[in-house]
Structures are given as structure tokens and as C-alpha cells.
PDB file of N, CA and C in Angstrom:
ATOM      1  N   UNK A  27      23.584  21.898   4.895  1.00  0.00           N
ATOM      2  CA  UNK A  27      23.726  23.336   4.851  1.00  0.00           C
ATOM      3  C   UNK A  27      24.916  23.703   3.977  1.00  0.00           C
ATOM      4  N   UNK A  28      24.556  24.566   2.946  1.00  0.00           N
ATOM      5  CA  UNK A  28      26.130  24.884   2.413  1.00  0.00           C
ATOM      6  C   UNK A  28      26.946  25.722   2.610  1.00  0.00           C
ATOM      7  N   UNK A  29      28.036  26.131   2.515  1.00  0.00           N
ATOM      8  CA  UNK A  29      29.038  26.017   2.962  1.00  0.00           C
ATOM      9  C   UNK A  29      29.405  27.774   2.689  1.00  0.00           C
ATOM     10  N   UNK A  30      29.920  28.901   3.720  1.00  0.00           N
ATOM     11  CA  UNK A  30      30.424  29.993   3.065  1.00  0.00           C
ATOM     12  C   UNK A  30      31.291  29.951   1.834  1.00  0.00           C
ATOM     13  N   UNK A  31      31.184  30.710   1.293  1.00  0.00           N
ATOM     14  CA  UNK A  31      32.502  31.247  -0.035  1.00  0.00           C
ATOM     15  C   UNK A  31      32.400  33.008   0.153  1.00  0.00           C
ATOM     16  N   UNK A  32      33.200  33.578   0.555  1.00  0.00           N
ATOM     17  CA  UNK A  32      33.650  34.594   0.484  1.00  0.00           C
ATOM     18  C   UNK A  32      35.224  34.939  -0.523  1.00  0.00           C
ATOM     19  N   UNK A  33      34.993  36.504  -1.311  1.00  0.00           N
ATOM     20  CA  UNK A  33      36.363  36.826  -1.750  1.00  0.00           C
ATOM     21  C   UNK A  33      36.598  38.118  -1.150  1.00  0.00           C
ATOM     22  N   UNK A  34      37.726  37.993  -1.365  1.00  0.00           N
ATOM     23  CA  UNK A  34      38.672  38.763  -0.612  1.00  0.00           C
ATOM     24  C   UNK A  34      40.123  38.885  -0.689  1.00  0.00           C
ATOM     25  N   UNK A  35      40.900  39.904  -0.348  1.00  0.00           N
ATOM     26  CA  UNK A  35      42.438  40.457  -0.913  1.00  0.00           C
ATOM     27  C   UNK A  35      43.211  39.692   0.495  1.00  0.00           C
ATOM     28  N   UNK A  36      44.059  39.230   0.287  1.00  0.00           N
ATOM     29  CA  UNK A  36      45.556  39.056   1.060  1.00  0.00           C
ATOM     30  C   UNK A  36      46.141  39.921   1.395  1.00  0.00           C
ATOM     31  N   UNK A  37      45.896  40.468   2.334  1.00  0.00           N
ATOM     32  CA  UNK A  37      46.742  41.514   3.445  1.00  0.00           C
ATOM     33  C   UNK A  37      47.903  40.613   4.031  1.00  0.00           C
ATOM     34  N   UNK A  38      48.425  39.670   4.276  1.00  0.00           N
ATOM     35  CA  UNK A  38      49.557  39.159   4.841  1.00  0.00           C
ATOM     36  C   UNK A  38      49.725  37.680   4.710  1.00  0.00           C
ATOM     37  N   UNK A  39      50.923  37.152   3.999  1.00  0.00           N
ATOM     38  CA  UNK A  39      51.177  35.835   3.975  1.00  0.00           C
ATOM     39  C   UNK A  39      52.707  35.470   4.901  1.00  0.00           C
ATOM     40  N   UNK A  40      52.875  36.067   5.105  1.00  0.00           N
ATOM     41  CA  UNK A  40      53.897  35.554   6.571  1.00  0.00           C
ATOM     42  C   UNK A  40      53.687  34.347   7.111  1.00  0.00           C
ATOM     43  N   UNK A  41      53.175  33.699   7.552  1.00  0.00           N
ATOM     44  CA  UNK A  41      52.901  32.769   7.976  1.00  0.00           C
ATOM     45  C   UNK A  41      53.156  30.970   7.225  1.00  0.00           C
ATOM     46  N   UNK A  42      53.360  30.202   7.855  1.00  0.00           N
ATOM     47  CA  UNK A  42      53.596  29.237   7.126  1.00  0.00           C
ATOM     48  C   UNK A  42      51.732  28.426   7.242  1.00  0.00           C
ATOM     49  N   UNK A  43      51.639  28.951   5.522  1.00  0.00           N
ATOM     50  CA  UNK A  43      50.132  27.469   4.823  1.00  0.00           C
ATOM     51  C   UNK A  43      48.916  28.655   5.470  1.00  0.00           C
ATOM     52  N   UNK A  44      49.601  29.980   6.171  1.00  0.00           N
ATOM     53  CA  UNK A  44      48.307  30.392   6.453  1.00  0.00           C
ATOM     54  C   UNK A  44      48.640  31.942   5.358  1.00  0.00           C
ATOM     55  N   UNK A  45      47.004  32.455   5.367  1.00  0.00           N
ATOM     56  CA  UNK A  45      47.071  33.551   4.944  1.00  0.00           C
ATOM     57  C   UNK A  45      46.055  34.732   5.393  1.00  0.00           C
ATOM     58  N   UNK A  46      45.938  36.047   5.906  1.00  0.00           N
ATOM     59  CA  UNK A  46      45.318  36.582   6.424  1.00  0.00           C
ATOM     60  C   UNK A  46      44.622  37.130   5.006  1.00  0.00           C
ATOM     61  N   UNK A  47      42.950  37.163   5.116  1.00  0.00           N
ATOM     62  CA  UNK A  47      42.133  37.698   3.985  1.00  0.00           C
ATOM     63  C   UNK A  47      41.140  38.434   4.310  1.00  0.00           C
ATOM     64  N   UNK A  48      41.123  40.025   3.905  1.00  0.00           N
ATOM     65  CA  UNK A  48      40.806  41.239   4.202  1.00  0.00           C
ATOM     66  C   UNK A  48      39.096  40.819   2.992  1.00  0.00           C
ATOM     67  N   UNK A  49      37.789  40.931   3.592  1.00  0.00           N
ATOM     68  CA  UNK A  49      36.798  40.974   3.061  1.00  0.00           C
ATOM     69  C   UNK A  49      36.046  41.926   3.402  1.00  0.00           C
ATOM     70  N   UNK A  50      35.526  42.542   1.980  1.00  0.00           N
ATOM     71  CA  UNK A  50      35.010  44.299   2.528  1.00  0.00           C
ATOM     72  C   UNK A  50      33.507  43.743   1.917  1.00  0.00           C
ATOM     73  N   UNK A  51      33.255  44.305   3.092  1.00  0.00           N
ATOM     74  CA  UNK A  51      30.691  44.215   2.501  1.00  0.00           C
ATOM     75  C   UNK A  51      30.542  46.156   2.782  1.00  0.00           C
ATOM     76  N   UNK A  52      29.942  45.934   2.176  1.00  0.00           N
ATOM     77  CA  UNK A  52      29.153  47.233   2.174  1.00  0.00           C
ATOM     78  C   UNK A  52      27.499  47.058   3.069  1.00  0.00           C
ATOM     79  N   UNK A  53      26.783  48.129   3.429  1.00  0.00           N
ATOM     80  CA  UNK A  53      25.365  47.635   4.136  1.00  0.00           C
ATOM     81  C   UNK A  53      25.187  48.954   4.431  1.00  0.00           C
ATOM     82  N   UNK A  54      23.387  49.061   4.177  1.00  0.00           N
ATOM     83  CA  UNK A  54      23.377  50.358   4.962  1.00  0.00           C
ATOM     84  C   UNK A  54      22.806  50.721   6.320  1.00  0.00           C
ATOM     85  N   UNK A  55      23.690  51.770   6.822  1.00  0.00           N
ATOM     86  CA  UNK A  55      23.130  51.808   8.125  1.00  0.00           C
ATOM     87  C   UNK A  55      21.920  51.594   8.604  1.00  0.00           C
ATOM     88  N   UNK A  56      20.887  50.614   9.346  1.00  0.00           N
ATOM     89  CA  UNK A  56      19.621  50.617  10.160  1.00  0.00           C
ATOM     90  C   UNK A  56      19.362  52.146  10.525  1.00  0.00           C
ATOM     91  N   UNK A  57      19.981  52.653  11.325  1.00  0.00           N
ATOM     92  CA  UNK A  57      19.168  53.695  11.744  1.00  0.00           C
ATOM     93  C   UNK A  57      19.801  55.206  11.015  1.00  0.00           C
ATOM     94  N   UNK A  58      20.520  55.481  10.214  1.00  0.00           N
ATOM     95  CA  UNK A  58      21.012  56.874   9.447  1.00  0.00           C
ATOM     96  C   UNK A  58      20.890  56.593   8.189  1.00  0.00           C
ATOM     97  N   UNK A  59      21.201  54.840   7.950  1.00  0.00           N
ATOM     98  CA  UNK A  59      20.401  55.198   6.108  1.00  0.00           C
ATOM     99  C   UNK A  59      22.198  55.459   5.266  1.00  0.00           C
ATOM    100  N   UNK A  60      22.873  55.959   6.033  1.00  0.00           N
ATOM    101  CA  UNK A  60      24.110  55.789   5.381  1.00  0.00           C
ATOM    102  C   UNK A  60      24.918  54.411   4.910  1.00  0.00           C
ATOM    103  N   UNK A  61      25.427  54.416   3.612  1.00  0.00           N
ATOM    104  CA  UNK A  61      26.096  53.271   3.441  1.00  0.00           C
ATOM    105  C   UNK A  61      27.473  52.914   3.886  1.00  0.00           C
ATOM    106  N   UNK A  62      27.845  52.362   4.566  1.00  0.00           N
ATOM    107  CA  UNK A  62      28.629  51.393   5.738  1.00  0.00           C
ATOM    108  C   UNK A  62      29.707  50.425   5.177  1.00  0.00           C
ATOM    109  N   UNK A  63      30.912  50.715   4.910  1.00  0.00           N
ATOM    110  CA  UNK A  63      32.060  50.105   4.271  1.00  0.00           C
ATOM    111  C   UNK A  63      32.758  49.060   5.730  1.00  0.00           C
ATOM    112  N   UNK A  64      32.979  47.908   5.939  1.00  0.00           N
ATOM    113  CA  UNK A  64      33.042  47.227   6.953  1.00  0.00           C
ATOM    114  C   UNK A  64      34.119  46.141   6.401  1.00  0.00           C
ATOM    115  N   UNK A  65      35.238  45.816   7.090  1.00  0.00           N
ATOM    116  CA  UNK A  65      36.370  45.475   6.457  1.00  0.00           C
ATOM    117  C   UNK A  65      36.599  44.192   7.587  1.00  0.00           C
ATOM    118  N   UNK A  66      36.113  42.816   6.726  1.00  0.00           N
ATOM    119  CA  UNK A  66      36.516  41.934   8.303  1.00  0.00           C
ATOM    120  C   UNK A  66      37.513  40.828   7.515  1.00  0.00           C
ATOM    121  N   UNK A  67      38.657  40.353   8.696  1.00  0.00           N
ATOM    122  CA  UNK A  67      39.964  39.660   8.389  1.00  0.00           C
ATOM    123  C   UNK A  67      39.752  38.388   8.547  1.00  0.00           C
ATOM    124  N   UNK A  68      39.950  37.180   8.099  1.00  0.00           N
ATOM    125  CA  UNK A  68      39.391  35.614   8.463  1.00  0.00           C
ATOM    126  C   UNK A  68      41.108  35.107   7.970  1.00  0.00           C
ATOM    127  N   UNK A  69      41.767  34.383   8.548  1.00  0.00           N
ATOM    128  CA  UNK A  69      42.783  33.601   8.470  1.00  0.00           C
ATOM    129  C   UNK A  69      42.524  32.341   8.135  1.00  0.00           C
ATOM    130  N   UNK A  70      42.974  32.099   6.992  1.00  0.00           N
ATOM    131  CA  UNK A  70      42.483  31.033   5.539  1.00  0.00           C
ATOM    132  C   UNK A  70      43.722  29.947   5.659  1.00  0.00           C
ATOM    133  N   UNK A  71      43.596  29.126   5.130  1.00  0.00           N
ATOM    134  CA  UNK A  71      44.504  28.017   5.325  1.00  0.00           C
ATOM    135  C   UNK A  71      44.759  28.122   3.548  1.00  0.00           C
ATOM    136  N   UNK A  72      46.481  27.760   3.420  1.00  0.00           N
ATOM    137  CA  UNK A  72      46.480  27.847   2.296  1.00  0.00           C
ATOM    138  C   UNK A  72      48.025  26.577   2.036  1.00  0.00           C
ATOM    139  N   UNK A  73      47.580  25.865   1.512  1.00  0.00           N
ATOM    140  CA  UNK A  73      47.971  24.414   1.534  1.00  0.00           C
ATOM    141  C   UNK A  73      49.558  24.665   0.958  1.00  0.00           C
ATOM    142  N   UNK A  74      49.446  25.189  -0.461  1.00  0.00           N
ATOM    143  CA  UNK A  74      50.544  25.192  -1.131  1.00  0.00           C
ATOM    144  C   UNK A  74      51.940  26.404  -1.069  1.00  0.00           C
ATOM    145  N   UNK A  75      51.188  27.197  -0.179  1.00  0.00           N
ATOM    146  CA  UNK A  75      52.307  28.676   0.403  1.00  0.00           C
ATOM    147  C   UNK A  75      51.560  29.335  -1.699  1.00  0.00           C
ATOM    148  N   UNK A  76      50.862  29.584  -2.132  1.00  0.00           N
ATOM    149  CA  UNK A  76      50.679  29.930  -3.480  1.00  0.00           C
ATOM    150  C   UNK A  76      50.245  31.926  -3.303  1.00  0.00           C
ATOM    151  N   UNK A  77      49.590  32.198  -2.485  1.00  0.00           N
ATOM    152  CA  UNK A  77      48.749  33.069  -1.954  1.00  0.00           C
ATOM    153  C   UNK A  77      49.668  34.079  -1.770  1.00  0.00           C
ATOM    154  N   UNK A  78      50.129  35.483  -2.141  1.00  0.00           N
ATOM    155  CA  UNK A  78      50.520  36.568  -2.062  1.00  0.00           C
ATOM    156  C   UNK A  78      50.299  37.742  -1.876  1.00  0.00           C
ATOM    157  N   UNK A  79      50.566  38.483  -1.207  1.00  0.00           N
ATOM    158  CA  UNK A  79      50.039  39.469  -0.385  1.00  0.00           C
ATOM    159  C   UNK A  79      49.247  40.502  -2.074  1.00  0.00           C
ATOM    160  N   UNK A  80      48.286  40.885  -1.896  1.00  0.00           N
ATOM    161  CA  UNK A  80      47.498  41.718  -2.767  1.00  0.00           C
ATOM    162  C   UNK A  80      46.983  40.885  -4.064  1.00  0.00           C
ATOM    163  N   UNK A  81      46.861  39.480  -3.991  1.00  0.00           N
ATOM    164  CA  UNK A  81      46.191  38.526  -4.678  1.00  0.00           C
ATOM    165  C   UNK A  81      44.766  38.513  -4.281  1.00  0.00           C
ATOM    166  N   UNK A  82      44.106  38.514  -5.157  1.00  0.00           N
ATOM    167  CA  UNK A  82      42.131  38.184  -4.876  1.00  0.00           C
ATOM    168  C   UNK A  82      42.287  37.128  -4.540  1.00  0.00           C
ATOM    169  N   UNK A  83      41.698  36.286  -4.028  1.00  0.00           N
ATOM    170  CA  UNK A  83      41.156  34.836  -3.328  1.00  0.00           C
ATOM    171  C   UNK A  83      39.788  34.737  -3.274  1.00  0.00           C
ATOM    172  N   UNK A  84      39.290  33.629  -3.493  1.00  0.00           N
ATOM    173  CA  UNK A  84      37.766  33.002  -2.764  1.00  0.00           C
ATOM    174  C   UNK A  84      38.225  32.059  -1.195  1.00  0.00           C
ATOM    175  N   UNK A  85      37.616  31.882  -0.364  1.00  0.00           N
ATOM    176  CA  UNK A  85      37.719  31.481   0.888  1.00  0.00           C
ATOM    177  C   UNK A  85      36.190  30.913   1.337  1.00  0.00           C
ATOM    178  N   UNK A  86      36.325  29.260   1.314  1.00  0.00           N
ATOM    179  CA  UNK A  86      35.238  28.054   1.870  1.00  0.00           C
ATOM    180  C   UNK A  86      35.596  28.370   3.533  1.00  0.00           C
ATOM    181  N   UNK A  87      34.626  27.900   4.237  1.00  0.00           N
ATOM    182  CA  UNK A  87      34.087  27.747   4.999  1.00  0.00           C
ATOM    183  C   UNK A  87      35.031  26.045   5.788  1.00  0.00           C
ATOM    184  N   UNK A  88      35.520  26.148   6.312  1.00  0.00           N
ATOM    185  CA  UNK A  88      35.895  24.865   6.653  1.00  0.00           C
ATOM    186  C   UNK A  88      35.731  24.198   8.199  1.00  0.00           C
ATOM    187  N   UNK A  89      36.391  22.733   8.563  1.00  0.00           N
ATOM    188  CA  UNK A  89      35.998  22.771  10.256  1.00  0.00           C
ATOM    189  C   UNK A  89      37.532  23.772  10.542  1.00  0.00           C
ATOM    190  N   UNK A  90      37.540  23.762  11.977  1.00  0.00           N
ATOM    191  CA  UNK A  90      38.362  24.488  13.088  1.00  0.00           C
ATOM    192  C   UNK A  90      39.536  23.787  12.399  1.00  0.00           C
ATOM    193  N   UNK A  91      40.750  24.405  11.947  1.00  0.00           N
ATOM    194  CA  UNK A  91      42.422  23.797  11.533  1.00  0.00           C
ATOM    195  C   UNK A  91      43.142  24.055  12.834  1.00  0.00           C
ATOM    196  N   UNK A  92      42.650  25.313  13.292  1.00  0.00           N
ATOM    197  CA  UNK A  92      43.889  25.785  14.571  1.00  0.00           C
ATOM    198  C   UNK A  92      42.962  26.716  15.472  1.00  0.00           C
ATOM    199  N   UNK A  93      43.612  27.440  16.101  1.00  0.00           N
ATOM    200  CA  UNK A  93      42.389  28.420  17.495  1.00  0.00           C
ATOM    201  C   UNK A  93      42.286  29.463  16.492  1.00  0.00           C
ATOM    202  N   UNK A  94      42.208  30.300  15.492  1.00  0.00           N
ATOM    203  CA  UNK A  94      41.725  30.982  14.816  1.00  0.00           C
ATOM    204  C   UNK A  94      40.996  30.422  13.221  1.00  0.00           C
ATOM    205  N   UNK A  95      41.739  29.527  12.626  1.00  0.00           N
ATOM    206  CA  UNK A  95      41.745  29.202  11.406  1.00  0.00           C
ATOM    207  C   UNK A  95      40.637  28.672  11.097  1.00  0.00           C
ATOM    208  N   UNK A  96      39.289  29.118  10.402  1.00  0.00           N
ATOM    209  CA  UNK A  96      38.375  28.305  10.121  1.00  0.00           C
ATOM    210  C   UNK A  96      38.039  28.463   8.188  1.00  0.00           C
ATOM    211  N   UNK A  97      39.005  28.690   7.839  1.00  0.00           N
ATOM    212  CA  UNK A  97      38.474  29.044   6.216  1.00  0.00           C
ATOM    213  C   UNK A  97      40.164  28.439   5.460  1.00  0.00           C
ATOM    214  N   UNK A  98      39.101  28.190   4.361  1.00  0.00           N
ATOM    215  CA  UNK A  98      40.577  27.354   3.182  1.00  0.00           C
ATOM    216  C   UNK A  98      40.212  28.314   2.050  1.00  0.00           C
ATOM    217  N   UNK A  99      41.500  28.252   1.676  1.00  0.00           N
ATOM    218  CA  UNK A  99      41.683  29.354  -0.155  1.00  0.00           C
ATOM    219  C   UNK A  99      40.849  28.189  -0.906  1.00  0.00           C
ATOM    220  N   UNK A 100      40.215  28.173  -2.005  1.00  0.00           N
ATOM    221  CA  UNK A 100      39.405  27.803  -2.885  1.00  0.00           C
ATOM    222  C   UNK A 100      40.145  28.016  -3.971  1.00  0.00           C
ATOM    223  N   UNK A 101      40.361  29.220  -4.189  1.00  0.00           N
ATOM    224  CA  UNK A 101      40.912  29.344  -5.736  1.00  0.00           C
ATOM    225  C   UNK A 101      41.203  31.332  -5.335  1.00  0.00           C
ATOM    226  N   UNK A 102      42.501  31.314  -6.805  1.00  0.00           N
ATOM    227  CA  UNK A 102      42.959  32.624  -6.563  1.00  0.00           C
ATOM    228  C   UNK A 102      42.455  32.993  -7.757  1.00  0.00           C
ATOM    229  N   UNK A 103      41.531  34.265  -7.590  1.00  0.00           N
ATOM    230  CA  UNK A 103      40.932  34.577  -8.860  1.00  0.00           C
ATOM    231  C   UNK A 103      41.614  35.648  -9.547  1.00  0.00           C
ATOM    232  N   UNK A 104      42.991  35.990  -9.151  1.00  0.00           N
ATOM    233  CA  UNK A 104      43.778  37.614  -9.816  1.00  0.00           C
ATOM    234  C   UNK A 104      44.996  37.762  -9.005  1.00  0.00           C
ATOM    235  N   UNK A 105      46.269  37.835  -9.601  1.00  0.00           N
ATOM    236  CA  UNK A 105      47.021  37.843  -9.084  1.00  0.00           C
ATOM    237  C   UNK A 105      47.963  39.547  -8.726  1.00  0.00           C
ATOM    238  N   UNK A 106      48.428  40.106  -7.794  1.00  0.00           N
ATOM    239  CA  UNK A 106      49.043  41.056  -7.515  1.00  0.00           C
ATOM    240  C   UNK A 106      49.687  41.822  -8.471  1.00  0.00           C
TER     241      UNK A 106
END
């Protein structure tokens, strides 16, 4: 099975090797038909501390690192 890749902006690097990554989908509503802006946060593992708050990122799919952490930075596609 392969593997997520999501991108997404760095809302917070505080953390040591981790980084919080803000991913926005769009969809339209099932039952009003309106289109639906939906903003979800995944805490990414980021090896080298490289990752800065308002940097683009891609984010793999990885096993469990910690009780939240299930995604690694891939690559930073744009920097702040």
C-alpha cells in the first residue's frame, strides 16, 4: 500500500525534531453543495531542526515515533 504525502505550511517549530503542519483540503459540502475549507494539523518529525515556522513542506506517512507523531518532513518545497 503506498504511503500518504501530504503538503502543508508550518504553524509551529518549538519543539525539538518535531514540527506542527497545518494542511488545508477543500470539499464540497454532501448535503448544501457549499465548498468547505477544512484545516487539519499532523505533527511531523523533522530530523535536522531545518523546518520554520511559514515554510511549505511535503509530509510521508510514517510508523508511530511518539503518542501523536505519525508523519516525517520529506522535503521543504518554499521557504518563509
Amino acid at each position: 500500500m503506498p504511503k500518504k504525502i501530504y503538503t502543508g505550511k508550518v504553524v509551529s517549530d518549538r519543539m525539538e525534531k518535531t514540527v506542527v503542519v497545518a494542511v488545508t483540503r477543500m470539499f464540497q459540502h454532501p448535503e448544501y453543495k457549499k465548498t468547505v475549507k477544512k484545516v487539519t494539523k499532523f505533527k511531523a518529525h523533522d530530523e535536522g531542526n531545518k523546518c520554520k515556522t511559514g515554510d511549505t513542506v511535503s509530509i510521508v506517512e510514517t510508523r508511530p515515533l511518539s503518542k501523536e507523531k505519525r508523519w516525517t518532513v520529506l522535503e521543504i518545497k518554499g521557504r518563509a
